[in-house]
Amino acid sequence: MPKVLPEPREITTVPRISDRIFRGIVTTGGLSTLAILALIAFFLVFNGFEVIRDEGLRFLTGFDWMDAIPDEGIAATYGIGAMLYGTLVIGLLAIIFGVPIAVGAALFLSYYAPEWIKRPMVVVIDVMAAIPSVVFGLWGYFILMPHAEYWAKLIHKYLGFIPIFDMPAPAYSRSPFIAGLVLAIMIIPIVASISREVFAQTPPDRIQAAYALGATKWAMIKAVVFPYGIGGVIGGAMLGLGRALGETVAVYTVLNLVYDIRIEILLSAGGSVASMIVNKFGEADAIELRALMAAGFVLFVVTLIVNFIANAIINRTARRG
Amino acid sequence: MINEENREMRDSMSKIETTSAASSGADIRKEVKPSSLASVAASHESKSKSREIRDGVGLEARGIHAWFGKKLVLEDISLDFAPGTVTALIGPSGCGKSTFIRILNRMHEFIPTAALAGDVLLGGKDIYGSGVDVTKIRLKIGMVFQKPNPFPSMTIRENVLSGLRLAQIKLSNEDELLESCLLRAGLWDEVKDRLNEYGGALSGGQQQRLCIARSLAVNPKVLLMDEPCSALDPGSTLRIEETIRELSESISIVIVTHNMQQAARVSDYTGFFLSDGGPGKLIEVGSTSEIFSTPKDQRTLDYVTGRFG
């Protein structure tokens, strides 16, 4: 006789009224963030879609940003290729300069710093995150730039044979290199504090196991702390990258916007979608404004993609940790 | 089985109670029949006596005092660990056994407020001496922890060989070492076909034996084990006890355990720690059969017969 299995029972719980109210509040909160995000995306697409439709893929790849000149019969062309490229370059530079310093600071705070220096330093790093970006911009322009120009000259002198350090003209100020440095300093706090938090969660029994096998502190960090914390560090770096890609005012202050794709990072010519929007916004006519909205939408999508990639990396590495 | 032992213990205890009124302390001990633990201990003592003293490096603790902050937690512990022997440290919770064993390979100093007085001599040299490379000390004095802690980011193979990487030791025949360590830890047959799987995929008992294999790979002279079986099932415990007996052929082992049967089964010598609310003290140390049958101190007798603890 075949065995007859019973149907699984339906298990229900009736929440109390207070619980239902609370559930309503948090559900509203959760859904409204999604709704706001969707509305912003809709707003950008709604305003920008004409330009995107007219320009097509050229909007992403084109270098020209010109208003129509009706008298001469020239139609408007809008392309953010150079700005998009420039955004990625300075974002990447910010990661390259900023993440090692941030991870170093996090390791120092977690494993090397004496107690008396630890607390003040954590506070200082948090304060750094609270400095308005325009201050970073001004500081970068007046204080950092003179030094950075000198460093750029040194890099060019000794590594000029590498194409990205080549200089067609001796214009070292307001380069992607300098913008990258300013952005690096701006993303250090967030990367450092996320890294420090994941490093601090490293299971102590693994740390002890490494020490008990005769590991030096550095060997222990390589064998235990990094494998455990790498997902968090990458996540922090991606959040930093998200901030760097969207950063507007500071970049606008220290970067010379040029509608051209140049691989020379030391040269005074760069691009940034966000800064371009600020640059053009004040004097834009109706059509150009739509183009700027479209540019904003592209920036929005790029940032979303970066975050998705970050999540994928974190999830993949976290599973083994 | 365990129930039977408990009954025997109870029997011997009631005997103590009935006779203690009439007799002096020395007489009591004569009258007490060896508990089953004592017979377990005695059963392998013949083996250990017949063993020659192997060449190896002994470990000696001299006048160890330890503090956490201002609180004295260990007072004047002196204990010798001869080469090729297994020494069990027993005693109730909070008596400082774990603190003591962590002092023996300088893990004590990782606790921020920990302080220490006394000497620990490895082969006659003080491991706390100035100019001593602490990482080299920990290579010679390995440790296995209460909770199995393989590195989850490493495969079984990488775990066993991790000590070499961590201490930057280069070796040509890593495969040989891998096999011999896993064999000695009694894990080879179970994992030889999956050396490239992650260590976290093993069962708790297997993970602990992986940790033992890992600590053997750097060729320690002494192996410290801090309640290595307390998180494991009886089958895995038995397997690890066999491993300990086999390992004691070549290295000295110090094992902290709450399980007195385990102490009786695996150790040649037993030290009994006790704290009366103050610092932990070493009440008595002797051959395991002696500690479990005719201890010199009444408190030891009370503890090993299960009267408290």
XYZ file of C-alpha atoms in Angstrom:
630
model
C 0.000 0.000 0.000
C 1.504 3.362 -0.940
C 2.062 5.732 1.907
C -0.336 8.637 2.003
C 1.301 11.846 3.098
C -0.898 14.503 4.637
C -1.235 17.894 3.002
C 1.002 20.451 4.720
C -1.046 22.587 7.064
C -1.387 26.271 6.491
C 0.129 28.076 9.429
C -1.161 31.548 10.092
C -0.515 34.112 12.751
C -2.801 37.015 13.460
C -0.611 39.910 14.596
C -1.777 42.169 17.356
C -3.129 45.590 16.497
C -0.030 47.377 17.848
C 2.142 45.137 15.734
C 0.027 45.861 12.663
C 0.350 49.606 13.187
C 4.089 49.360 13.569
C 4.276 47.125 10.512
C 2.381 49.774 8.570
C 4.799 52.507 9.620
C 7.958 50.619 8.702
C 6.420 49.362 5.453
C 5.586 52.927 4.484
C 9.124 54.003 5.279
C 10.630 51.158 3.292
C 8.437 51.589 0.264
C 8.741 55.360 0.182
C 12.516 55.129 -0.344
C 11.832 52.946 -3.360
C 9.141 55.331 -4.538
C 11.439 58.355 -4.231
C 14.150 56.542 -6.174
C 11.652 55.600 -8.891
C 10.276 59.151 -9.058
C 13.754 60.638 -9.476
C 14.546 58.187 -12.244
C 11.188 58.936 -13.882
C 11.755 62.693 -13.594
C 15.163 62.423 -15.258
C 13.946 60.132 -18.025
C 10.792 62.166 -18.601
C 12.767 65.367 -19.055
C 15.706 63.892 -20.849
C 14.218 61.307 -23.148
C 13.841 63.661 -26.142
C 17.557 64.348 -26.162
C 18.433 60.711 -25.679
C 16.011 59.780 -28.477
C 17.477 62.344 -30.867
C 21.094 61.688 -30.080
C 20.845 57.938 -29.582
C 24.099 56.221 -28.642
C 25.937 59.369 -29.678
C 24.819 60.904 -26.413
C 27.133 58.495 -24.581
C 29.989 58.498 -27.061
C 29.961 62.008 -28.541
C 32.415 64.711 -27.462
C 30.474 67.772 -28.562
C 28.192 69.838 -26.410
C 26.845 72.607 -28.592
C 23.639 74.561 -28.553
C 21.796 75.080 -31.802
C 22.721 78.163 -33.752
C 19.527 78.759 -35.786
C 21.006 81.655 -37.809
C 23.688 79.420 -39.278
C 21.361 76.438 -39.501
C 23.395 74.326 -37.056
C 21.405 71.858 -34.954
C 22.299 71.242 -31.322
C 24.505 68.248 -30.525
C 24.870 66.888 -27.077
C 27.349 64.143 -26.183
C 28.739 63.377 -22.738
C 31.342 60.813 -23.812
C 34.274 62.908 -22.639
C 32.599 63.803 -19.354
C 31.631 60.200 -18.675
C 35.159 59.038 -19.389
C 36.537 61.813 -17.199
C 34.196 60.829 -14.358
C 35.415 57.242 -14.445
C 39.063 58.353 -14.584
C 38.895 60.611 -11.542
C 36.766 58.024 -9.700
C 39.360 55.362 -10.405
C 42.204 57.672 -9.355
C 40.352 58.410 -6.117
C 40.100 54.677 -5.416
C 43.758 54.070 -6.269
C 44.985 56.862 -3.994
C 42.348 56.683 -1.293
C 41.726 52.992 -0.574
C 45.303 52.024 0.413
C 45.479 54.975 2.804
C 42.044 54.175 4.229
C 42.806 50.465 4.668
C 46.146 51.347 6.231
C 44.415 53.690 8.653
C 41.848 51.010 9.490
C 44.561 48.407 10.147
C 46.518 50.866 12.253
C 43.449 51.650 14.328
C 42.452 47.998 14.708
C 45.793 46.341 15.368
C 48.622 48.784 15.940
C 47.383 51.989 17.549
C 47.804 52.366 21.314
C 44.510 52.938 23.150
C 45.106 56.618 23.833
C 45.434 57.493 20.154
C 42.645 55.242 18.955
C 39.585 57.116 20.184
C 40.675 60.614 19.106
C 41.633 59.267 15.695
C 38.274 57.575 15.143
C 36.590 60.878 15.976
C 38.875 62.793 13.621
C 38.081 60.419 10.761
C 34.364 60.830 11.379
C 34.748 64.601 11.444
C 36.549 64.373 8.119
C 33.420 62.823 6.621
C 31.391 65.791 7.835
C 33.477 68.486 6.132
C 31.412 70.110 3.339
C 32.680 69.252 -0.096
C 33.110 72.875 -1.093
C 35.714 73.169 1.652
C 37.583 70.235 0.185
C 37.364 71.965 -3.187
C 38.816 75.241 -1.919
C 41.467 73.490 0.125
C 42.372 71.398 -2.896
C 42.605 74.477 -5.077
C 44.637 76.712 -2.794
C 46.659 74.319 -0.635
C 46.941 70.950 -2.342
C 47.287 72.053 -5.949
C 50.682 73.817 -5.675
C 52.164 70.694 -4.081
C 50.371 68.329 -6.410
C 51.694 70.201 -9.424
C 55.219 69.626 -8.155
C 54.508 65.891 -7.640
C 53.011 65.740 -11.118
C 56.186 67.256 -12.551
C 58.275 64.627 -10.788
C 56.038 61.827 -12.043
C 56.250 63.196 -15.560
C 60.019 63.563 -15.341
C 60.667 59.989 -14.257
C 57.678 58.103 -15.657
C 56.866 60.300 -18.651
C 57.574 57.436 -21.056
C 54.308 55.840 -19.888
C 51.554 57.351 -22.067
C 49.263 58.298 -19.194
C 52.032 60.430 -17.645
C 52.908 62.152 -20.913
C 52.561 65.951 -21.144
C 51.871 67.545 -24.540
C 51.927 70.998 -22.935
C 53.322 72.140 -19.565
C 49.915 72.743 -17.966
C 49.890 70.893 -14.670
C 47.147 72.712 -12.789
C 43.514 71.539 -12.531
C 44.283 68.073 -13.888
C 42.421 64.781 -13.336
C 45.398 63.784 -11.163
C 44.668 66.639 -8.757
C 40.905 66.043 -8.841
C 41.600 62.372 -8.080
C 43.723 63.370 -5.064
C 41.000 65.619 -3.670
C 38.379 62.918 -4.186
C 40.693 60.352 -2.570
C 40.833 62.460 0.578
C 37.062 62.817 0.506
C 36.422 59.070 0.322
C 39.026 58.080 2.943
C 36.652 58.513 5.919
C 33.916 56.217 4.611
C 36.318 53.544 3.358
C 38.358 53.710 6.572
C 35.405 53.457 8.921
C 33.770 50.569 7.033
C 37.098 48.742 6.828
C 37.745 49.301 10.507
C 34.354 47.887 11.395
C 34.837 44.701 9.379
C 38.402 44.280 10.640
C 37.166 44.609 14.202
C 34.720 41.759 13.595
C 37.459 39.312 12.638
C 36.805 36.246 14.829
C 39.351 36.326 17.674
C 39.777 32.545 17.618
C 41.178 32.750 14.078
C 43.544 35.523 15.097
C 44.757 33.426 18.034
C 45.120 30.393 15.799
C 47.419 32.348 13.504
C 49.494 33.708 16.379
C 49.725 30.255 17.949
C 51.287 29.037 14.700
C 54.116 31.519 15.044
C 52.696 34.236 12.823
C 53.981 37.773 12.959
C 51.316 40.439 13.168
C 51.588 41.219 9.469
C 51.440 37.512 8.542
C 48.373 37.143 10.763
C 46.697 40.110 9.056
C 47.394 38.649 5.614
C 46.164 35.174 6.552
C 43.171 36.040 8.717
C 42.086 39.687 8.686
C 42.249 40.320 4.932
C 40.404 37.174 3.834
C 37.718 37.936 6.377
C 37.460 41.650 5.697
C 38.036 41.843 1.943
C 34.323 41.874 1.144
C 33.750 44.791 3.476
C 36.756 46.690 2.145
C 35.524 46.273 -1.435
C 32.044 47.321 -0.370
C 33.464 50.409 1.333
C 35.597 51.197 -1.710
C 32.542 50.934 -3.960
C 30.559 53.253 -1.712
C 33.516 55.625 -1.901
C 33.522 55.280 -5.681
C 29.820 56.085 -5.689
C 30.557 59.263 -3.784
C 33.474 60.128 -6.064
C 31.404 59.661 -9.229
C 28.664 61.913 -7.957
C 30.891 64.550 -6.371
C 30.182 67.915 -7.911
C 31.424 71.064 -6.231
C 34.868 69.931 -5.130
C 35.639 68.541 -8.562
C 34.243 71.648 -10.245
C 36.673 73.749 -8.214
C 39.843 71.817 -8.986
C 39.223 70.360 -12.445
C 39.481 72.019 -15.827
C 36.533 70.680 -17.851
C 37.498 69.934 -21.421
C 35.265 68.195 -23.942
C 37.870 65.770 -25.100
C 39.053 62.310 -24.143
C 42.678 62.467 -23.100
C 44.610 59.675 -21.491
C 47.195 62.025 -19.962
C 46.061 62.278 -16.349
C 48.573 64.966 -15.412
C 47.340 67.359 -18.069
C 45.028 70.228 -17.226
C 42.049 68.721 -19.039
C 39.468 66.439 -17.585
C 35.799 65.734 -17.321
C 33.092 65.016 -14.793
C 29.416 64.595 -15.580
C 28.280 66.061 -12.275
C 30.537 69.104 -12.521
C 29.486 69.659 -16.115
C 25.853 69.737 -15.075
C 26.620 72.410 -12.478
C 28.736 74.300 -14.972
C 26.037 74.433 -17.655
C 22.950 74.553 -15.485
C 22.908 78.309 -14.820
C 22.765 79.503 -18.412
C 21.073 76.556 -20.094
C 18.048 77.063 -22.312
C 15.103 74.665 -22.319
C 16.615 72.178 -24.746
C 20.010 72.146 -23.088
C 18.342 71.670 -19.737
C 16.774 68.485 -21.086
C 20.195 67.327 -22.202
C 21.520 67.975 -18.691
C 18.674 65.914 -17.249
C 19.624 63.106 -19.583
C 23.239 63.424 -18.414
C 21.989 63.205 -14.846
C 20.106 60.038 -15.708
C 23.250 58.455 -17.138
C 25.181 59.324 -13.978
C 22.359 57.821 -11.920
C 22.507 54.566 -13.895
C 26.311 54.373 -13.704
C 26.176 54.790 -9.925
C 23.503 52.107 -9.674
C 25.637 49.716 -11.709
C 28.641 50.392 -9.459
C 26.517 49.575 -6.427
C 25.197 46.381 -7.995
C 28.730 45.260 -8.788
C 29.774 46.104 -5.224
C 26.952 43.987 -3.837
C 27.797 41.077 -6.101
C 31.447 41.184 -5.000
C 30.568 41.461 -1.331
C 28.122 38.546 -1.533
C 30.574 36.326 -3.339
C 33.420 36.956 -0.921
C 31.222 36.932 2.172
C 30.075 33.380 1.540
C 33.539 32.011 2.171
C 34.367 34.344 5.066
C 29.145 2.993 31.563
C 29.399 6.455 32.985
C 26.601 5.755 35.396
C 28.460 2.747 36.615
C 31.536 4.824 37.259
C 29.510 7.384 39.123
C 28.080 4.693 41.318
C 31.536 3.416 42.087
C 32.615 6.927 42.909
C 29.669 7.373 45.195
C 30.517 4.100 46.894
C 34.057 5.100 47.564
C 32.897 8.492 48.777
C 30.462 7.046 51.258
C 33.265 4.895 52.487
C 35.329 8.007 53.170
C 32.483 9.548 55.065
C 31.849 6.516 57.235
C 35.463 5.997 58.125
C 36.614 9.577 58.472
C 35.213 9.968 61.949
C 37.283 7.146 63.322
C 40.507 7.267 61.410
C 43.291 9.709 60.707
C 43.793 11.130 57.203
C 46.486 8.672 56.205
C 44.340 5.728 57.146
C 41.448 6.998 55.057
C 43.502 6.923 51.947
C 44.616 3.400 52.589
C 41.083 2.246 52.968
C 39.741 3.967 49.903
C 39.511 1.573 47.043
C 40.906 2.991 43.854
C 38.051 4.589 41.956
C 37.438 3.454 38.435
C 39.309 6.522 37.227
C 42.317 5.364 39.162
C 42.141 1.986 37.522
C 41.842 3.625 34.124
C 44.898 5.699 34.925
C 46.790 2.692 36.277
C 45.986 0.606 33.242
C 48.122 2.671 30.951
C 50.716 3.599 33.483
C 52.550 0.351 32.914
C 52.896 1.368 29.305
C 54.183 4.818 30.076
C 56.630 3.551 32.687
C 58.116 1.159 30.198
C 58.752 3.981 27.769
C 62.260 5.270 27.778
C 62.748 8.914 28.286
C 62.832 10.304 24.796
C 65.071 13.006 23.617
C 63.124 16.164 23.388
C 62.758 19.479 25.046
C 61.214 19.857 28.434
C 59.161 22.794 29.592
C 59.376 24.174 33.104
C 57.221 26.798 34.765
C 58.895 28.503 37.714
C 56.967 30.555 40.249
C 54.300 31.756 37.843
C 52.059 34.548 39.095
C 49.513 36.133 36.794
C 47.305 39.197 37.034
C 44.442 40.614 35.051
C 44.508 44.286 35.910
C 45.004 44.365 39.676
C 43.472 40.954 40.270
C 45.886 38.136 41.022
C 44.576 35.056 39.212
C 47.471 32.612 39.562
C 49.785 32.312 42.516
C 53.175 30.692 42.537
C 52.719 27.846 40.065
C 55.771 25.701 39.456
C 55.380 22.723 37.199
C 57.689 20.602 35.049
C 56.710 18.967 31.822
C 59.147 16.219 30.890
C 59.796 15.418 27.234
C 57.465 12.823 25.762
C 54.850 12.941 28.486
C 51.210 13.947 28.621
C 50.281 16.198 31.517
C 46.645 16.903 32.298
C 45.605 20.026 34.159
C 42.311 19.574 35.968
C 40.264 21.713 38.284
C 36.943 23.524 38.483
C 36.081 26.438 36.191
C 37.786 29.717 36.950
C 40.792 28.211 38.696
C 43.251 29.549 36.139
C 44.080 26.417 34.133
C 43.492 28.120 30.809
C 45.360 31.227 31.908
C 48.267 29.044 32.930
C 48.388 27.101 29.674
C 48.234 30.341 27.697
C 51.204 31.623 29.668
C 53.206 28.640 28.443
C 53.300 29.884 24.840
C 52.960 33.598 25.432
C 49.326 33.899 24.380
C 48.663 35.459 27.796
C 50.036 38.840 26.735
C 47.297 39.364 24.125
C 44.876 40.248 26.896
C 45.401 43.992 27.347
C 45.671 44.153 31.140
C 47.445 40.842 31.647
C 50.625 40.802 33.709
C 52.968 38.034 34.739
C 55.771 37.114 37.136
C 57.989 34.049 37.074
C 59.821 32.166 34.340
C 58.865 29.639 31.716
C 61.887 27.668 30.581
C 61.913 25.829 27.280
C 64.998 23.632 27.127
C 66.386 25.713 29.979
C 65.858 29.095 28.279
C 63.343 31.636 29.521
C 60.717 32.239 26.830
C 59.911 35.620 28.356
C 63.541 36.716 28.276
C 64.413 39.947 26.539
C 65.527 39.473 22.969
C 63.476 36.302 22.557
C 61.582 36.151 19.243
C 58.066 35.369 20.395
C 57.018 33.958 17.012
C 59.795 31.353 17.260
C 58.568 30.400 20.724
C 55.083 29.790 19.420
C 56.496 27.654 16.634
C 58.117 25.398 19.228
C 55.147 25.405 21.566
C 51.993 24.790 19.542
C 48.448 25.208 20.739
C 45.061 23.653 20.058
C 42.046 25.611 21.216
C 38.741 24.732 22.811
C 36.725 25.577 19.723
C 37.951 24.149 16.410
C 39.222 27.155 14.458
C 40.437 26.172 10.989
C 40.940 29.094 8.614
C 37.710 29.132 6.577
C 39.288 30.935 3.647
C 41.779 28.093 3.186
C 41.411 24.564 1.879
C 42.214 21.539 4.039
C 45.645 21.370 2.438
C 46.283 25.093 2.915
C 45.113 24.866 6.512
C 47.602 22.140 7.382
C 50.429 24.022 5.702
C 49.321 27.450 6.932
C 51.910 27.490 9.712
C 54.683 27.354 7.128
C 53.233 30.339 5.283
C 52.593 32.283 8.469
C 56.095 31.758 9.783
C 57.615 32.088 6.309
C 59.204 28.659 6.296
C 60.149 27.271 2.892
C 59.917 23.537 2.355
C 60.463 21.378 -0.710
C 58.403 18.320 0.197
C 55.150 19.890 1.297
C 53.061 16.939 0.140
C 54.999 14.588 2.389
C 54.535 16.894 5.344
C 50.852 17.287 4.563
C 50.326 13.534 4.591
C 52.392 12.882 7.694
C 50.648 15.613 9.699
C 47.206 14.411 8.708
C 48.234 10.834 9.488
C 49.534 11.789 12.912
C 46.357 13.723 13.620
C 44.312 10.683 12.567
C 42.538 12.518 9.770
C 44.315 11.353 6.616
C 41.938 8.556 5.647
C 38.915 10.802 5.972
C 40.206 13.710 3.915
C 42.820 12.335 1.518
C 40.413 12.562 -1.414
C 39.253 16.086 -0.710
C 42.329 18.039 0.289
C 41.236 20.985 -1.831
C 37.882 21.447 -0.151
C 37.472 24.206 2.385
C 38.197 23.341 6.002
C 34.833 24.600 7.172
C 33.101 21.735 5.329
C 34.380 19.174 7.853
C 32.541 18.021 10.972
C 33.485 19.530 14.322
C 35.660 16.575 15.330
C 37.371 16.527 11.962
C 37.958 20.275 12.165
C 39.615 19.845 15.542
C 41.882 17.117 14.179
C 42.627 19.427 11.249
C 43.697 22.035 13.804
C 45.924 19.436 15.477
C 47.445 18.557 12.090
C 47.960 22.256 11.448
C 49.833 22.744 14.695
C 51.995 19.668 14.000
C 53.137 20.963 10.620
C 55.561 23.449 12.148
C 57.151 20.628 14.158
C 56.514 21.832 17.715
C 58.365 20.389 20.694
C 55.413 20.912 22.986
C 51.697 20.897 22.196
C 49.291 22.737 24.477
C 45.637 21.733 24.304
C 43.019 23.878 25.973
C 39.959 21.668 26.448
C 40.312 20.321 22.911
C 37.308 17.994 23.168
C 34.828 20.092 25.082
C 32.879 21.016 21.930
C 32.933 17.516 20.466
C 30.824 14.365 20.588
C 32.130 11.232 22.360
C 33.191 9.524 19.125
C 35.343 12.451 18.034
C 36.657 12.773 21.578
C 37.795 9.166 21.552
C 39.476 9.674 18.207
C 41.347 12.733 19.485
C 42.388 10.931 22.655
C 43.904 8.195 20.505
C 45.668 10.917 18.569
C 47.037 12.396 21.795
C 48.402 9.007 22.899
C 50.098 8.564 19.536
C 51.531 12.072 19.521
C 52.972 11.690 22.994
C 55.436 9.235 21.491
C 57.208 12.174 19.915
C 56.300 15.404 21.711
C 55.247 16.603 25.145
C 51.604 17.461 25.558
C 49.863 19.605 28.138
C 46.095 19.258 28.133
C 43.545 21.241 30.089
C 40.370 19.273 30.588
C 37.193 19.358 32.575
C 36.663 15.728 31.837
C 38.353 13.692 34.558
C 37.871 10.469 32.697
C 39.765 12.033 29.848
C 42.574 13.094 32.157
C 42.710 9.555 33.536
C 42.698 8.007 30.065
C 45.320 10.101 28.292
C 47.739 11.588 30.761
C 50.902 10.392 32.488
C 50.862 13.215 35.027
C 48.028 15.283 36.430
C 48.064 18.664 38.067
C 45.114 19.812 40.140
C 44.326 23.542 40.199
C 41.966 25.166 42.648
C 40.874 28.640 43.554
C 39.107 29.425 46.836
C 37.752 32.664 45.436
C 41.249 34.169 45.333
C 44.029 33.333 42.931
C 44.264 29.851 41.421
C 46.854 27.591 42.972
C 48.415 24.313 42.015
C 47.207 22.082 44.822
C 48.920 18.914 43.820
C 50.753 17.328 40.945
C 51.770 13.723 40.522
C 51.490 10.695 38.335
C 47.965 10.337 37.062
C 47.336 6.994 38.748
C 48.457 8.472 42.042
C 46.266 11.567 41.718
C 43.228 9.449 40.976
C 43.871 6.795 43.642
C 45.951 8.128 46.489
C 46.247 11.901 46.247
C 48.124 13.584 49.068
C 45.671 16.444 49.453
C 42.135 16.010 50.708
C 40.814 18.626 48.236
C 42.257 16.662 45.311
C 40.589 13.524 46.573
C 37.296 15.348 46.918
C 37.567 16.675 43.385
C 38.620 13.494 41.608
C 35.991 11.454 43.385
C 33.357 13.916 42.252
C 32.506 15.427 45.612
C 32.638 18.943 44.128
C 33.595 20.719 40.955
